[in-house]
Short mmCIF file of C-alpha atoms in Angstrom, two decimals:
data_model
loop_
_atom_site.label_atom_id
_atom_site.label_comp_id
_atom_site.label_asym_id
_atom_site.label_seq_id
_atom_site.Cartn_x
_atom_site.Cartn_y
_atom_site.Cartn_z
CA MET A 1 0.00 0.00 0.00
CA GLY A 2 2.87 2.32 0.85
CA ALA A 3 4.37 1.76 -2.59
CA LEU A 4 1.06 2.71 -4.21
CA THR A 5 0.90 6.00 -2.32
CA LEU A 6 4.41 6.83 -3.39
CA THR A 7 3.75 6.28 -7.09
CA PRO A 8 1.98 9.62 -7.78
CA ASN A 9 4.72 11.48 -5.89
CA LEU A 10 7.45 9.76 -7.89
CA ALA A 11 5.60 10.51 -11.12
CA THR A 12 5.27 14.17 -10.13
CA TRP A 13 8.97 14.41 -9.31
CA GLY A 14 9.86 12.67 -12.58
CA ILE A 15 7.78 15.04 -14.70
CA ALA A 16 9.14 18.06 -12.83
CA ALA A 17 12.69 16.79 -13.38
CA LEU A 18 12.12 16.20 -17.10
CA ALA A 19 10.52 19.61 -17.54
CA THR A 20 13.47 21.23 -15.76
CA LEU A 21 15.93 19.35 -17.98
CA GLY A 22 13.99 20.59 -20.98
CA VAL A 23 14.29 24.17 -19.77
CA ILE A 24 18.03 23.74 -19.24
CA LEU A 25 18.98 21.74 -22.33
CA ARG A 26 16.34 23.03 -24.79
CA PRO A 27 16.01 19.82 -26.88
CA PHE A 28 15.23 20.46 -30.56
CA SER A 29 16.15 24.11 -29.83
CA TRP A 30 12.63 24.69 -28.53
CA PRO A 31 12.24 27.72 -26.24
CA GLU A 32 12.46 27.19 -22.48
CA ALA A 33 8.80 28.15 -22.04
CA ILE A 34 7.57 25.17 -24.09
CA TRP A 35 9.20 22.66 -21.74
CA ALA A 36 7.89 24.34 -18.59
CA VAL A 37 4.37 24.50 -20.00
CA LEU A 38 4.52 20.91 -21.28
CA GLY A 39 5.57 19.73 -17.81
CA ALA A 40 2.70 21.61 -16.17
CA ALA A 41 0.21 20.34 -18.75
CA ALA A 42 1.39 16.74 -18.29
CA LEU A 43 0.80 16.94 -14.53
CA VAL A 44 -2.80 18.02 -15.12
CA ALA A 45 -3.45 15.60 -17.99
CA LEU A 46 -2.23 12.61 -15.97
CA GLY A 47 -4.38 13.56 -12.99
CA LEU A 48 -1.38 14.27 -10.76
CA LEU A 49 -2.52 17.86 -10.23
CA ALA A 50 -6.09 19.12 -10.27
CA PRO A 51 -6.80 21.86 -12.82
CA GLY A 52 -7.97 24.18 -10.02
CA THR A 53 -4.74 23.63 -8.08
CA ALA A 54 -2.68 24.24 -11.21
CA TRP A 55 -4.55 27.50 -11.75
CA GLU A 56 -3.82 28.48 -8.14
CA GLY A 57 -0.13 27.95 -8.92
CA VAL A 58 -0.39 30.16 -11.99
CA LEU A 59 -2.09 32.92 -9.97
CA LYS A 60 0.68 32.85 -7.36
CA GLY A 61 2.97 34.32 -10.00
CA THR A 62 0.78 37.37 -10.64
CA ASP A 63 3.18 39.82 -8.99
CA VAL A 64 6.10 38.38 -10.97
CA TYR A 65 4.17 38.68 -14.27
CA LEU A 66 3.31 42.30 -13.56
CA PHE A 67 6.91 43.07 -12.68
CA LEU A 68 8.25 41.45 -15.83
CA VAL A 69 5.75 43.11 -18.15
CA GLY A 70 6.58 46.52 -16.70
CA MET A 71 10.32 46.00 -17.02
CA MET A 72 10.14 44.53 -20.52
CA LEU A 73 8.03 47.44 -21.73
CA LEU A 74 10.47 49.94 -20.21
CA SER A 75 13.40 48.20 -21.82
CA GLU A 76 11.81 47.91 -25.26
CA ILE A 77 10.56 51.50 -25.43
CA ALA A 78 13.95 52.76 -24.20
CA ARG A 79 15.72 50.70 -26.86
CA LYS A 80 13.46 52.00 -29.63
CA GLU A 81 13.92 55.60 -28.50
CA GLY A 82 17.71 55.32 -28.64
CA LEU A 83 18.36 55.69 -24.92
CA PHE A 84 20.72 52.71 -24.86
CA ASP A 85 22.68 53.96 -27.88
CA TRP A 86 23.07 57.35 -26.22
CA LEU A 87 24.24 55.85 -22.92
CA ALA A 88 26.55 53.47 -24.77
CA SER A 89 28.36 56.28 -26.57
CA HIS A 90 29.05 58.03 -23.25
CA ALA A 91 30.32 54.81 -21.68
CA VAL A 92 32.69 54.21 -24.58
CA ARG A 93 34.00 57.76 -24.39
CA ALA A 94 34.58 57.34 -20.62
CA ALA A 95 36.58 54.15 -21.30
CA LYS A 96 39.15 56.21 -23.27
CA GLY A 97 40.14 53.32 -25.48
CA SER A 98 40.71 50.85 -22.65
CA ALA A 99 38.91 47.49 -22.86
CA THR A 100 39.49 46.82 -19.16
CA ARG A 101 38.21 50.27 -18.15
CA LEU A 102 35.07 49.68 -20.21
CA PHE A 103 34.70 46.31 -18.47
CA LEU A 104 34.91 47.99 -15.04
CA LEU A 105 32.50 50.78 -16.02
CA ILE A 106 29.89 48.27 -17.18
CA TYR A 107 30.34 46.25 -13.98
CA VAL A 108 29.79 49.32 -11.78
CA VAL A 109 26.71 50.35 -13.76
CA GLY A 110 25.39 46.77 -13.56
CA THR A 111 25.81 46.81 -9.80
CA VAL A 112 23.87 50.06 -9.46
CA VAL A 113 21.06 48.87 -11.75
CA THR A 114 20.74 45.58 -9.86
CA VAL A 115 20.75 47.22 -6.44
CA PHE A 116 18.10 49.84 -7.20
CA LEU A 117 16.04 48.23 -9.99
CA SER A 118 16.43 44.48 -9.23
CA ASN A 119 18.36 41.66 -10.86
CA ASP A 120 15.68 41.01 -13.47
CA ALA A 121 15.79 44.66 -14.50
CA CYS A 122 19.56 44.41 -14.88
CA ALA A 123 19.14 41.52 -17.29
CA VAL A 124 16.34 43.18 -19.25
CA VAL A 125 17.46 46.82 -19.23
CA LEU A 126 21.26 46.69 -19.09
CA THR A 127 21.96 43.89 -21.59
CA PRO A 128 20.80 45.78 -24.71
CA ALA A 129 22.66 48.87 -23.48
CA VAL A 130 25.88 46.89 -23.09
CA PHE A 131 25.48 45.36 -26.53
CA ALA A 132 25.00 48.85 -27.94
CA ALA A 133 28.14 50.03 -26.12
CA THR A 134 30.28 47.21 -27.48
CA LYS A 135 28.95 47.81 -30.97
CA ALA A 136 29.71 51.53 -30.73
CA ALA A 137 33.21 50.72 -29.47
CA GLY A 138 33.90 48.38 -32.36
CA VAL A 139 34.38 45.44 -30.00
CA LYS A 140 34.81 42.16 -31.89
CA GLN A 141 33.96 39.86 -28.94
CA PRO A 142 31.08 41.35 -26.90
CA LEU A 143 30.52 38.25 -24.71
CA PRO A 144 32.99 39.23 -21.94
CA TYR A 145 31.00 42.43 -21.43
CA LEU A 146 27.65 40.71 -21.78
CA PHE A 147 28.65 38.14 -19.15
CA ILE A 148 28.74 41.02 -16.66
CA CYS A 149 24.99 41.55 -17.03
CA ALA A 150 24.30 37.90 -16.17
CA PHE A 151 26.66 37.53 -13.21
CA ILE A 152 26.24 40.89 -11.48
CA ALA A 153 22.46 40.50 -11.68
CA ASN A 154 22.76 37.68 -9.14
CA ALA A 155 25.90 38.75 -7.25
CA ALA A 156 24.45 42.14 -6.25
CA SER A 157 20.90 40.92 -5.67
CA PHE A 158 20.91 40.96 -1.86
CA VAL A 159 22.31 44.45 -1.25
CA LEU A 160 18.74 45.71 -0.66
CA PRO A 161 15.42 43.88 -0.23
CA ILE A 162 14.29 45.16 -3.65
CA SER A 163 17.44 43.98 -5.43
CA ASN A 164 15.77 40.61 -5.99
CA PRO A 165 12.04 39.85 -5.64
CA ALA A 166 13.08 36.48 -4.16
CA ASN A 167 14.27 38.37 -1.07
CA LEU A 168 10.67 39.29 -0.28
CA VAL A 169 9.63 35.66 -0.70
CA VAL A 170 12.24 34.22 1.66
CA PHE A 171 11.57 36.61 4.54
CA ALA A 172 7.86 37.28 3.77
CA GLU A 173 6.20 39.02 6.72
CA HIS A 174 9.40 38.69 8.78
CA MET A 175 11.37 41.08 6.57
CA PRO A 176 14.07 42.83 8.71
CA PRO A 177 14.02 46.66 8.86
CA LEU A 178 16.29 48.29 6.29
CA GLY A 179 18.92 49.19 8.90
CA ARG A 180 19.10 45.62 10.13
CA TRP A 181 19.17 44.32 6.56
CA LEU A 182 22.17 46.50 5.72
CA ALA A 183 23.95 45.46 8.92
CA VAL A 184 23.54 41.78 8.05
CA PHE A 185 24.03 41.75 4.28
CA THR A 186 26.38 44.65 3.41
CA LEU A 187 29.64 42.79 4.00
CA PRO A 188 28.46 39.55 2.32
CA SER A 189 27.20 41.62 -0.63
CA VAL A 190 30.47 43.52 -1.00
CA LEU A 191 32.46 40.28 -0.94
CA ALA A 192 30.13 38.64 -3.47
CA ILE A 193 30.34 41.63 -5.83
CA VAL A 194 34.12 42.06 -5.56
CA THR A 195 34.87 38.34 -5.83
CA THR A 196 32.60 37.95 -8.85
CA TYR A 197 34.33 40.87 -10.53
CA ALA A 198 37.81 39.52 -9.78
CA VAL A 199 37.08 36.06 -11.18
CA LEU A 200 35.25 37.41 -14.23
CA ARG A 201 38.10 39.82 -14.92
CA LEU A 202 40.70 37.05 -14.66
CA THR A 203 38.77 34.61 -16.84
CA GLN A 204 38.11 37.22 -19.54
CA ASN A 205 41.54 38.84 -19.38
CA ALA A 206 42.92 37.24 -22.55
CA ARG A 207 39.92 38.36 -24.61
CA LEU A 208 40.07 41.87 -23.17
CA LYS A 209 43.79 42.25 -23.92
CA ALA A 210 43.18 41.25 -27.52
CA GLU A 211 40.39 43.80 -27.89
CA THR A 212 40.60 47.34 -29.20
CA VAL A 213 38.11 49.97 -28.10
CA ALA A 214 37.33 52.97 -30.29
CA THR A 215 37.89 56.41 -28.80
CA ASP A 216 36.27 58.57 -31.46
CA VAL A 217 32.62 57.63 -31.06
CA GLU A 218 29.79 59.76 -32.35
CA THR A 219 27.27 60.66 -29.64
CA PRO A 220 23.73 60.50 -31.04
CA THR A 221 21.20 63.11 -30.06
CA LEU A 222 18.80 61.83 -27.44
CA SER A 223 15.22 62.32 -28.54
CA PHE A 224 12.52 63.67 -26.26
CA GLY A 225 11.05 60.18 -26.14
CA GLY A 226 14.43 58.84 -25.04
CA LYS A 227 14.55 61.37 -22.21
CA VAL A 228 11.07 60.33 -21.12
CA ALA A 229 12.14 56.68 -21.18
CA GLY A 230 15.15 57.50 -19.00
CA LEU A 231 12.95 59.38 -16.55
CA GLY A 232 10.56 56.43 -16.55
CA ILE A 233 13.35 54.03 -15.56
CA VAL A 234 14.55 56.36 -12.79
CA ALA A 235 10.98 56.85 -11.55
CA THR A 236 10.50 53.09 -11.52
CA GLY A 237 13.55 52.69 -9.30
CA ALA A 238 12.19 55.30 -6.89
CA ALA A 239 8.78 53.59 -6.90
CA LEU A 240 10.35 50.22 -6.11
CA ILE A 241 12.28 51.61 -3.15
CA ALA A 242 9.14 53.32 -1.83
CA ALA A 243 7.05 50.19 -2.33
CA SER A 244 9.62 48.04 -0.54
CA ALA A 245 9.75 50.46 2.40
CA ALA A 246 5.94 50.39 2.61
CA GLY A 247 5.78 46.60 2.40
CA ILE A 248 3.96 46.71 -0.96
CA GLU A 249 4.56 44.03 -3.60
CA LEU A 250 6.77 45.28 -6.43
CA GLY A 251 4.83 43.98 -9.42
CA LEU A 252 2.02 46.51 -9.68
CA PRO A 253 4.18 49.67 -9.30
CA THR A 254 6.56 48.35 -11.97
CA PHE A 255 3.68 47.44 -14.29
CA VAL A 256 2.08 50.87 -13.89
CA ALA A 257 5.41 52.63 -14.49
CA GLY A 258 6.10 50.55 -17.62
CA ILE A 259 2.62 51.05 -19.06
CA ALA A 260 2.59 54.79 -18.26
CA THR A 261 6.04 55.42 -19.75
CA THR A 262 5.18 53.46 -22.89
CA LEU A 263 1.84 55.23 -23.41
CA VAL A 264 3.34 58.69 -22.90
CA ILE A 265 6.05 58.01 -25.51
CA VAL A 266 3.52 56.47 -27.91
CA LEU A 267 1.40 59.61 -27.58
CA ILE A 268 4.45 61.80 -28.16
CA ASN A 269 5.34 59.81 -31.27
CA ARG A 270 1.69 59.47 -32.31
CA GLY A 271 2.02 55.73 -32.76
CA GLY A 272 4.33 52.77 -32.32
CA LEU A 273 2.46 50.74 -29.67
CA VAL A 274 2.07 47.69 -31.92
CA GLU A 275 5.81 47.67 -32.71
CA VAL A 276 6.72 47.84 -29.02
CA ALA A 277 4.30 45.06 -28.08
CA ARG A 278 5.47 42.89 -30.97
CA ASP A 279 9.12 43.00 -29.90
CA VAL A 280 8.64 42.23 -26.19
CA SER A 281 9.74 38.70 -25.20
CA TRP A 282 6.32 37.51 -24.04
CA SER A 283 7.44 33.87 -23.89
CA VAL A 284 8.99 34.58 -20.49
CA LEU A 285 5.51 34.77 -18.94
CA PRO A 286 4.37 31.20 -19.77
CA LEU A 287 7.82 30.00 -18.67
CA VAL A 288 7.31 31.56 -15.24
CA ALA A 289 3.71 30.30 -15.06
CA GLY A 290 4.86 26.77 -15.86
CA LEU A 291 7.50 26.92 -13.14
CA PHE A 292 4.91 28.07 -10.60
CA VAL A 293 2.69 25.11 -11.50
CA LEU A 294 5.62 22.71 -11.09
CA VAL A 295 6.28 24.16 -7.63
CA GLU A 296 2.62 23.79 -6.72
CA ALA A 297 2.76 20.13 -7.72
CA LEU A 298 5.93 19.52 -5.71
CA GLU A 299 4.34 21.11 -2.65
CA LYS A 300 1.44 18.66 -2.94
CA THR A 301 3.88 15.75 -2.63
CA GLY A 302 4.77 16.85 0.91
CA VAL A 303 8.27 18.01 0.04
CA LEU A 304 7.70 21.37 1.73
CA GLN A 305 6.91 19.80 5.09
CA MET A 306 9.91 17.48 4.78
CA LEU A 307 12.20 20.43 4.06
CA ALA A 308 10.77 22.45 6.94
CA ASP A 309 11.19 19.56 9.41
CA LEU A 310 14.77 18.87 8.29
CA LEU A 311 15.68 22.55 8.44
CA LYS A 312 14.18 22.95 11.90
CA ARG A 313 15.98 19.90 13.33
CA THR A 314 19.33 20.96 11.87
CA ALA A 315 18.95 24.56 13.08
CA GLU A 316 18.08 23.41 16.59
CA GLY A 317 21.11 21.10 16.71
CA ASP A 318 23.74 23.34 15.08
CA PRO A 319 22.66 26.73 13.63
CA THR A 320 26.06 27.30 11.97
CA LEU A 321 25.92 23.94 10.20
CA ALA A 322 22.31 24.66 9.20
CA ALA A 323 23.38 27.99 7.69
CA TRP A 324 26.29 26.53 5.70
CA ALA A 325 24.34 23.48 4.57
CA GLY A 326 21.15 25.43 3.85
CA GLY A 327 22.94 28.08 1.80
CA ALA A 328 24.95 25.52 -0.19
CA ILE A 329 22.04 23.14 -0.82
CA VAL A 330 19.70 25.91 -1.92
CA ALA A 331 22.45 27.37 -4.14
CA LEU A 332 22.82 24.01 -5.87
CA GLY A 333 19.06 23.40 -5.96
CA SER A 334 18.49 26.77 -7.59
CA ASN A 335 20.50 25.56 -10.56
CA LEU A 336 18.66 22.25 -10.74
CA VAL A 337 15.14 23.71 -10.73
CA ASN A 338 15.70 27.49 -11.20
CA ASN A 339 15.85 29.82 -8.22
CA LEU A 340 12.25 30.97 -8.68
CA PRO A 341 10.70 27.64 -7.60
CA ALA A 342 13.66 26.94 -5.30
CA GLY A 343 13.15 30.31 -3.61
CA LEU A 344 9.44 29.70 -3.21
CA LEU A 345 10.02 26.30 -1.59
CA ALA A 346 12.95 27.49 0.54
CA GLY A 347 11.07 30.60 1.65
CA ALA A 348 8.03 28.60 2.68
CA ALA A 349 10.26 26.13 4.54
CA VAL A 350 12.05 28.97 6.36
CA GLN A 351 8.74 30.46 7.49
CA ALA A 352 7.36 27.07 8.58
CA ALA A 353 10.52 26.10 10.49
CA HIS A 354 10.96 29.48 12.27
CA VAL A 355 14.74 29.29 11.91
CA PRO A 356 17.24 31.86 13.29
CA GLU A 357 17.89 35.00 11.22
CA LYS A 358 21.34 33.88 10.08
CA VAL A 359 20.02 30.57 8.78
CA ALA A 360 17.34 32.44 6.82
CA GLY A 361 20.01 34.86 5.60
CA ALA A 362 22.25 32.02 4.40
CA ILE A 363 19.36 30.47 2.50
CA LEU A 364 18.58 33.84 0.92
CA ILE A 365 22.22 34.17 -0.21
CA GLY A 366 21.99 30.68 -1.70
CA VAL A 367 18.83 31.62 -3.60
CA ASP A 368 20.31 34.90 -4.86
CA LEU A 369 23.95 34.03 -5.56
CA GLY A 370 23.75 30.30 -6.27
CA PRO A 371 22.19 30.73 -9.76
CA ASN A 372 25.47 32.12 -11.09
CA LEU A 373 26.45 28.52 -11.67
CA SER A 374 24.16 27.80 -14.63
CA VAL A 375 22.45 29.60 -17.47
CA THR A 376 18.99 28.60 -16.22
CA GLY A 377 19.73 29.12 -12.52
CA SER A 378 17.67 32.29 -12.21
CA LEU A 379 14.95 34.07 -14.11
CA ALA A 380 17.37 37.00 -14.52
CA THR A 381 19.86 34.76 -16.34
CA ILE A 382 17.13 33.34 -18.59
CA LEU A 383 16.04 36.90 -19.41
CA TRP A 384 19.68 37.74 -20.15
CA LEU A 385 19.97 34.74 -22.45
CA THR A 386 16.82 35.83 -24.29
CA ALA A 387 18.25 39.34 -24.66
CA ILE A 388 21.62 38.26 -26.08
CA ARG A 389 20.00 35.81 -28.52
CA ARG A 390 18.01 38.72 -29.84
CA GLU A 391 21.31 40.45 -30.61
CA GLY A 392 22.67 37.42 -32.46
CA GLN A 393 24.73 36.05 -29.54
CA ASP A 394 24.30 32.78 -27.68
CA VAL A 395 25.92 30.81 -24.86
CA SER A 396 25.46 27.08 -24.44
CA ALA A 397 24.55 25.59 -21.08
CA PHE A 398 27.94 23.86 -20.92
CA ALA A 399 29.93 27.01 -21.76
CA PHE A 400 28.12 28.99 -19.06
CA LEU A 401 28.58 26.15 -16.56
CA LYS A 402 32.35 26.10 -17.13
CA LEU A 403 32.51 29.81 -16.29
CA GLY A 404 29.98 29.55 -13.48
CA LEU A 405 32.03 26.83 -11.75
CA LEU A 406 34.84 29.36 -11.44
CA VAL A 407 32.74 32.41 -10.55
CA MET A 408 30.03 31.24 -8.17
CA PRO A 409 31.66 28.96 -5.50
CA PRO A 410 34.27 31.43 -4.15
CA ALA A 411 31.71 34.24 -4.03
CA LEU A 412 29.21 32.00 -2.21
CA ILE A 413 31.77 30.74 0.32
CA LEU A 414 33.00 34.25 1.16
CA ALA A 415 29.46 35.67 1.39
CA LEU A 416 28.26 32.88 3.70
CA GLY A 417 31.42 33.12 5.79
CA ALA A 418 30.97 36.88 6.21
CA LEU A 419 27.32 36.42 7.17
CA LEU A 420 28.23 33.96 9.93
CA LEU A 421 31.07 36.13 11.24
CA ILE A 422 28.90 39.24 11.69
#
């Protein structure tokens, strides 16, 4: 009888695993969204998940959908209005012909964008700007610069609560005050950011030395629509900080800001809405929805309660061990199933187990920083991959993994060590 009761759970885990592999490996070169949706549909079709429960899982991602739509609209309208080309020309001029200086400039800008606009915004907004900068500079190999957008989006994502929406999931209603947050996470964040830069710089050094960067770059005139787009992005950052301070979910303010900025520019230009909507990467939304359904199915197998019980027992016996193990396991798990579902499960387990603050903090670092190991580790990295493919670039899962194995582990170890020493 026990074996019979286990069968549906094993089937659910098997389908979730296959769907995740599909997202990571993209068989037949099908988009990631197809595999996530197929996995979710299979769970419902085989009776392993009730349609109503699957729909509940989809609805749980509402705030994420709103956030993504707002950011994608902001990015697309800014790209069309030439804001990224204008910023790129200034960045290239500031580099003064140095490939390494341009690398550092992009890294600093990526850090600022991630901290104040979130890691997903860094992937969506910064990536096209960086591609424009490398094109303006006559760079032959843009990937070293584009890698920055992927890695800093995760490395700097726990400087502030708003730097990664997953932060709000892990702590939920037990979110520390901003002062306490900074006291706990500033040193780990600094170490993660600096270590990630150092390893990226070393691994890309040969390419950078072989590169030449133009110094005489024409600066295009920024249109009025481009100025409005820039103001929209800045206003969105301010709205996110205010929303976080007020305990408001980030999706709706971002959605409103994206819609408002787009409509204002469309009115200024007297058209162009269809073109903007056509070029947005809408496939990200069903991908996220599919992942939420997979998480909902996994929760129904009792895995959440098992995780909570294990976490509670370990934290009661040895909080330091629980912090190290929790951070490392969640970091690895985020790459196996993506940090969106991993963060949802880990966050729910943290709340159910009532663990000490440092254990919760270590798990948050694992959720945020761990995804730098693989190309599908976080939604931000998937968004980055979508953005670079649009520009004619691509990175295989294996190529990213080889780099991630060098970048992520030292940053994670130093960040967790700093957290436990504070």
